[in-house]
PDB file of C-alpha atoms in Angstrom:
ATOM      1  CA  MET A  12      77.737 193.315  62.796  1.00 67.00           C
ATOM      2  CA  ALA A  13      79.566 193.859  66.075  1.00 64.00           C
ATOM      3  CA  VAL A  14      78.982 190.212  66.948  1.00 66.00           C
ATOM      4  CA  PHE A  15      80.427 189.174  63.599  1.00 65.00           C
ATOM      5  CA  VAL A  16      83.534 191.345  64.107  1.00 65.00           C
ATOM      6  CA  GLY A  17      83.916 190.014  67.647  1.00 69.00           C
ATOM      7  CA  THR A  18      83.658 186.451  66.412  1.00 75.00           C
ATOM      8  CA  LEU A  19      86.162 187.175  63.660  1.00 66.00           C
ATOM      9  CA  VAL A  20      88.633 188.779  66.105  1.00 69.00           C
ATOM     10  CA  THR A  21      88.203 185.834  68.484  1.00 77.00           C
ATOM     11  CA  ALA A  22      88.838 183.336  65.683  1.00 72.00           C
ATOM     12  CA  LEU A  23      91.852 185.288  64.519  1.00 73.00           C
ATOM     13  CA  ALA A  24      93.210 185.480  68.076  1.00 75.00           C
ATOM     14  CA  THR A  25      92.687 181.733  68.451  1.00 79.00           C
ATOM     15  CA  VAL A  26      94.642 181.036  65.246  1.00 77.00           C
ATOM     16  CA  VAL A  27      97.467 183.368  66.314  1.00 77.00           C
ATOM     17  CA  CYS A  28      97.629 181.709  69.751  1.00 75.00           C
ATOM     18  CA  ALA A  29      97.697 178.268  68.128  1.00 73.00           C
ATOM     19  CA  VAL A  30     100.555 179.313  65.844  1.00 75.00           C
ATOM     20  CA  ILE A  31     102.517 180.736  68.775  1.00 79.00           C
ATOM     21  CA  ALA A  32     101.890 177.600  70.834  1.00 74.00           C
ATOM     22  CA  ALA A  33     103.003 175.355  67.950  1.00 73.00           C
ATOM     23  CA  ARG A  34     106.191 177.373  67.507  1.00 77.00           C
ATOM     24  CA  ALA A  35     106.885 177.203  71.228  1.00 72.00           C
ATOM     25  CA  ALA A  36     106.303 173.445  71.263  1.00 72.00           C
ATOM     26  CA  ARG A  37     108.609 173.001  68.255  1.00 75.00           C
ATOM     27  CA  ARG A  38     111.263 175.187  69.864  1.00 75.00           C
ATOM     28  CA  THR A  39     110.947 173.280  73.152  1.00 76.00           C
ATOM     29  CA  ALA A  40     111.370 169.950  71.348  1.00 72.00           C
ATOM     30  CA  ALA A  41     114.438 171.281  69.507  1.00 75.00           C
ATOM     31  CA  ASP A  42     115.863 172.562  72.790  1.00 73.00           C
ATOM     32  CA  GLN A  43     115.290 169.156  74.389  1.00 77.00           C
ATOM     33  CA  ARG A  44     117.030 167.386  71.492  1.00 80.00           C
ATOM     34  CA  GLU A  45     119.969 169.789  71.763  1.00 78.00           C
ATOM     35  CA  ALA A  46     120.161 169.219  75.520  1.00 75.00           C
ATOM     36  CA  GLN A  47     120.163 165.448  74.979  1.00 79.00           C
ATOM     37  CA  ARG A  48     122.877 165.759  72.340  1.00 79.00           C
ATOM     38  CA  LEU A  49     125.015 167.882  74.648  1.00 74.00           C
ATOM     39  CA  ALA A  50     124.462 165.450  77.517  1.00 77.00           C
ATOM     40  CA  ALA A  51     125.527 162.507  75.331  1.00 73.00           C
ATOM     41  CA  GLU A  52     128.587 164.318  73.939  1.00 78.00           C
ATOM     42  CA  PRO A  53     131.017 163.485  76.804  1.00 81.00           C
ATOM     43  CA  ALA A  54     130.114 159.800  76.589  1.00 78.00           C
ATOM     44  CA  GLN A  55     130.598 159.860  72.811  1.00 80.00           C
ATOM     45  CA  ARG A  56     133.972 161.569  73.224  1.00 84.00           C
ATOM     46  CA  THR A  57     135.000 158.868  75.693  1.00 86.00           C
ATOM     47  CA  VAL A  58     134.028 156.192  73.154  1.00 87.00           C
ATOM     48  CA  ASP A  59     135.861 158.053  70.377  1.00 87.00           C
ATOM     49  CA  LEU A  60     138.970 158.397  72.542  1.00 91.00           C
ATOM     50  CA  SER A  61     138.843 154.707  73.409  1.00 92.00           C
ATOM     51  CA  ILE A  62     138.637 153.776  69.718  1.00 94.00           C
ATOM     52  CA  LEU A  63     141.505 156.147  68.928  1.00 93.00           C
ATOM     53  CA  ARG A  64     143.682 154.635  71.681  1.00 95.00           C
ATOM     54  CA  GLU A  65     142.961 151.087  70.507  1.00 95.00           C
ATOM     55  CA  THR A  66     143.781 152.080  66.930  1.00 95.00           C
ATOM     56  CA  ALA A  67     147.047 153.755  67.974  1.00 95.00           C
ATOM     57  CA  GLU A  68     148.058 150.694  70.011  1.00 96.00           C
ATOM     58  CA  ARG A  69     147.274 148.377  67.089  1.00 96.00           C
ATOM     59  CA  VAL A  70     149.245 150.556  64.670  1.00 96.00           C
ATOM     60  CA  ASP A  71     152.191 150.692  67.098  1.00 96.00           C
ATOM     61  CA  ARG A  72     152.092 146.903  67.458  1.00 96.00           C
ATOM     62  CA  GLU A  73     151.921 146.408  63.675  1.00 97.00           C
ATOM     63  CA  ASN A  74     154.753 148.894  63.123  1.00 96.00           C
ATOM     64  CA  GLY A  75     156.884 146.989  65.633  1.00 96.00           C
ATOM     65  CA  GLU A  76     156.185 143.749  63.790  1.00 96.00           C
ATOM     66  CA  ILE A  77     157.019 145.374  60.453  1.00 97.00           C
ATOM     67  CA  ARG A  78     160.287 146.789  61.837  1.00 96.00           C
ATOM     68  CA  THR A  79     161.268 143.380  63.191  1.00 96.00           C
ATOM     69  CA  GLU A  80     160.499 141.735  59.843  1.00 95.00           C
ATOM     70  CA  LEU A  81     162.379 144.462  57.968  1.00 96.00           C
ATOM     71  CA  ARG A  82     165.453 143.993  60.182  1.00 95.00           C
ATOM     72  CA  ARG A  83     165.299 140.246  59.587  1.00 95.00           C
ATOM     73  CA  LEU A  84     164.964 140.655  55.812  1.00 93.00           C
ATOM     74  CA  THR A  85     167.752 143.247  55.720  1.00 93.00           C
ATOM     75  CA  GLY A  86     170.020 140.850  57.585  1.00 94.00           C
ATOM     76  CA  LEU A  87     169.056 138.040  55.237  1.00 92.00           C
ATOM     77  CA  GLN A  88     169.731 140.218  52.192  1.00 87.00           C
ATOM     78  CA  ARG A  89     173.147 141.154  53.558  1.00 88.00           C
ATOM     79  CA  ALA A  90     173.930 137.472  54.221  1.00 92.00           C
ATOM     80  CA  TYR A  91     172.963 136.588  50.634  1.00 87.00           C
ATOM     81  CA  ALA A  92     175.085 139.457  49.309  1.00 83.00           C
ATOM     82  CA  TRP A  93     178.053 138.307  51.384  1.00 89.00           C
ATOM     83  CA  THR A  94     177.587 134.713  50.196  1.00 89.00           C
ATOM     84  CA  VAL A  95     177.278 135.699  46.549  1.00 84.00           C
ATOM     85  CA  ASP A  96     180.339 137.940  46.824  1.00 85.00           C
ATOM     86  CA  ARG A  97     182.396 135.062  48.248  1.00 91.00           C
ATOM     87  CA  LEU A  98     181.147 132.639  45.588  1.00 87.00           C
ATOM     88  CA  ILE A  99     181.964 135.063  42.783  1.00 85.00           C
ATOM     89  CA  TYR A 100     185.416 135.638  44.275  1.00 89.00           C
ATOM     90  CA  ARG A 101     186.052 131.879  44.442  1.00 91.00           C
ATOM     91  CA  MET A 102     184.801 131.378  40.894  1.00 89.00           C
ATOM     92  CA  GLU A 103     187.067 134.126  39.582  1.00 89.00           C
ATOM     93  CA  ARG A 104     190.037 132.729  41.560  1.00 92.00           C
ATOM     94  CA  ALA A 105     189.338 129.314  40.004  1.00 93.00           C
ATOM     95  CA  GLY A 106     189.274 130.903  36.529  1.00 92.00           C
ATOM     96  CA  VAL A 107     185.498 130.613  36.060  1.00 89.00           C
ATOM     97  CA  PRO A 108     184.265 134.153  35.405  1.00 83.00           C
ATOM     98  CA  ALA A 109     180.616 134.945  35.831  1.00 79.00           C
ATOM     99  CA  GLU A 110     178.747 135.462  32.585  1.00 83.00           C
ATOM    100  CA  PRO A 111     176.687 138.661  32.214  1.00 78.00           C
ATOM    101  CA  GLY A 112     173.427 136.688  32.348  1.00 84.00           C
ATOM    102  CA  ASP A 113     174.417 135.058  35.646  1.00 82.00           C
ATOM    103  CA  ILE A 114     174.069 138.267  37.648  1.00 81.00           C
ATOM    104  CA  HIS A 115     170.758 140.087  37.901  1.00 86.00           C
ATOM    105  CA  GLU A 116     170.819 143.799  37.025  1.00 87.00           C
ATOM    106  CA  LEU A 117     169.742 144.790  40.537  1.00 85.00           C
ATOM    107  CA  VAL A 118     172.572 142.698  41.990  1.00 78.00           C
ATOM    108  CA  ARG A 119     175.060 144.301  39.588  1.00 80.00           C
ATOM    109  CA  GLU A 120     173.829 147.739  40.620  1.00 86.00           C
ATOM    110  CA  HIS A 121     174.168 146.814  44.288  1.00 79.00           C
ATOM    111  CA  MET A 122     177.650 145.485  43.740  1.00 74.00           C
ATOM    112  CA  ARG A 123     178.553 148.670  41.878  1.00 82.00           C
ATOM    113  CA  THR A 124     176.992 151.196  44.305  1.00 86.00           C
ATOM    114  CA  GLY A 125     176.627 149.339  47.600  1.00 76.00           C
ATOM    115  CA  ALA A 126     173.028 150.566  47.854  1.00 69.00           C
TER     116      ALA A 126
END
């Protein structure tokens, strides 16, 4: 009976040791993965910062292009408004009034408000 109990205790101790060893191995692997992740983090941040800088530069460049185009279109719109104003003035001076359908509602609003 003592041999049986000894064998049982030895088997139980072996199982417990195996479980502890497996946990330790799992923990060691997790620690190694965490260490690798932490080691790679500065490089990833550098890549992220590089992407962010490139994106900001592209957006700045596109905004500059949009501003230039907007200035050009605003100038063109003002030139058309000036031209239309002069033509309407000449027509009225010549006794040819503009008919209501000749002037778009948005143009009438602009002529009325200046905006």
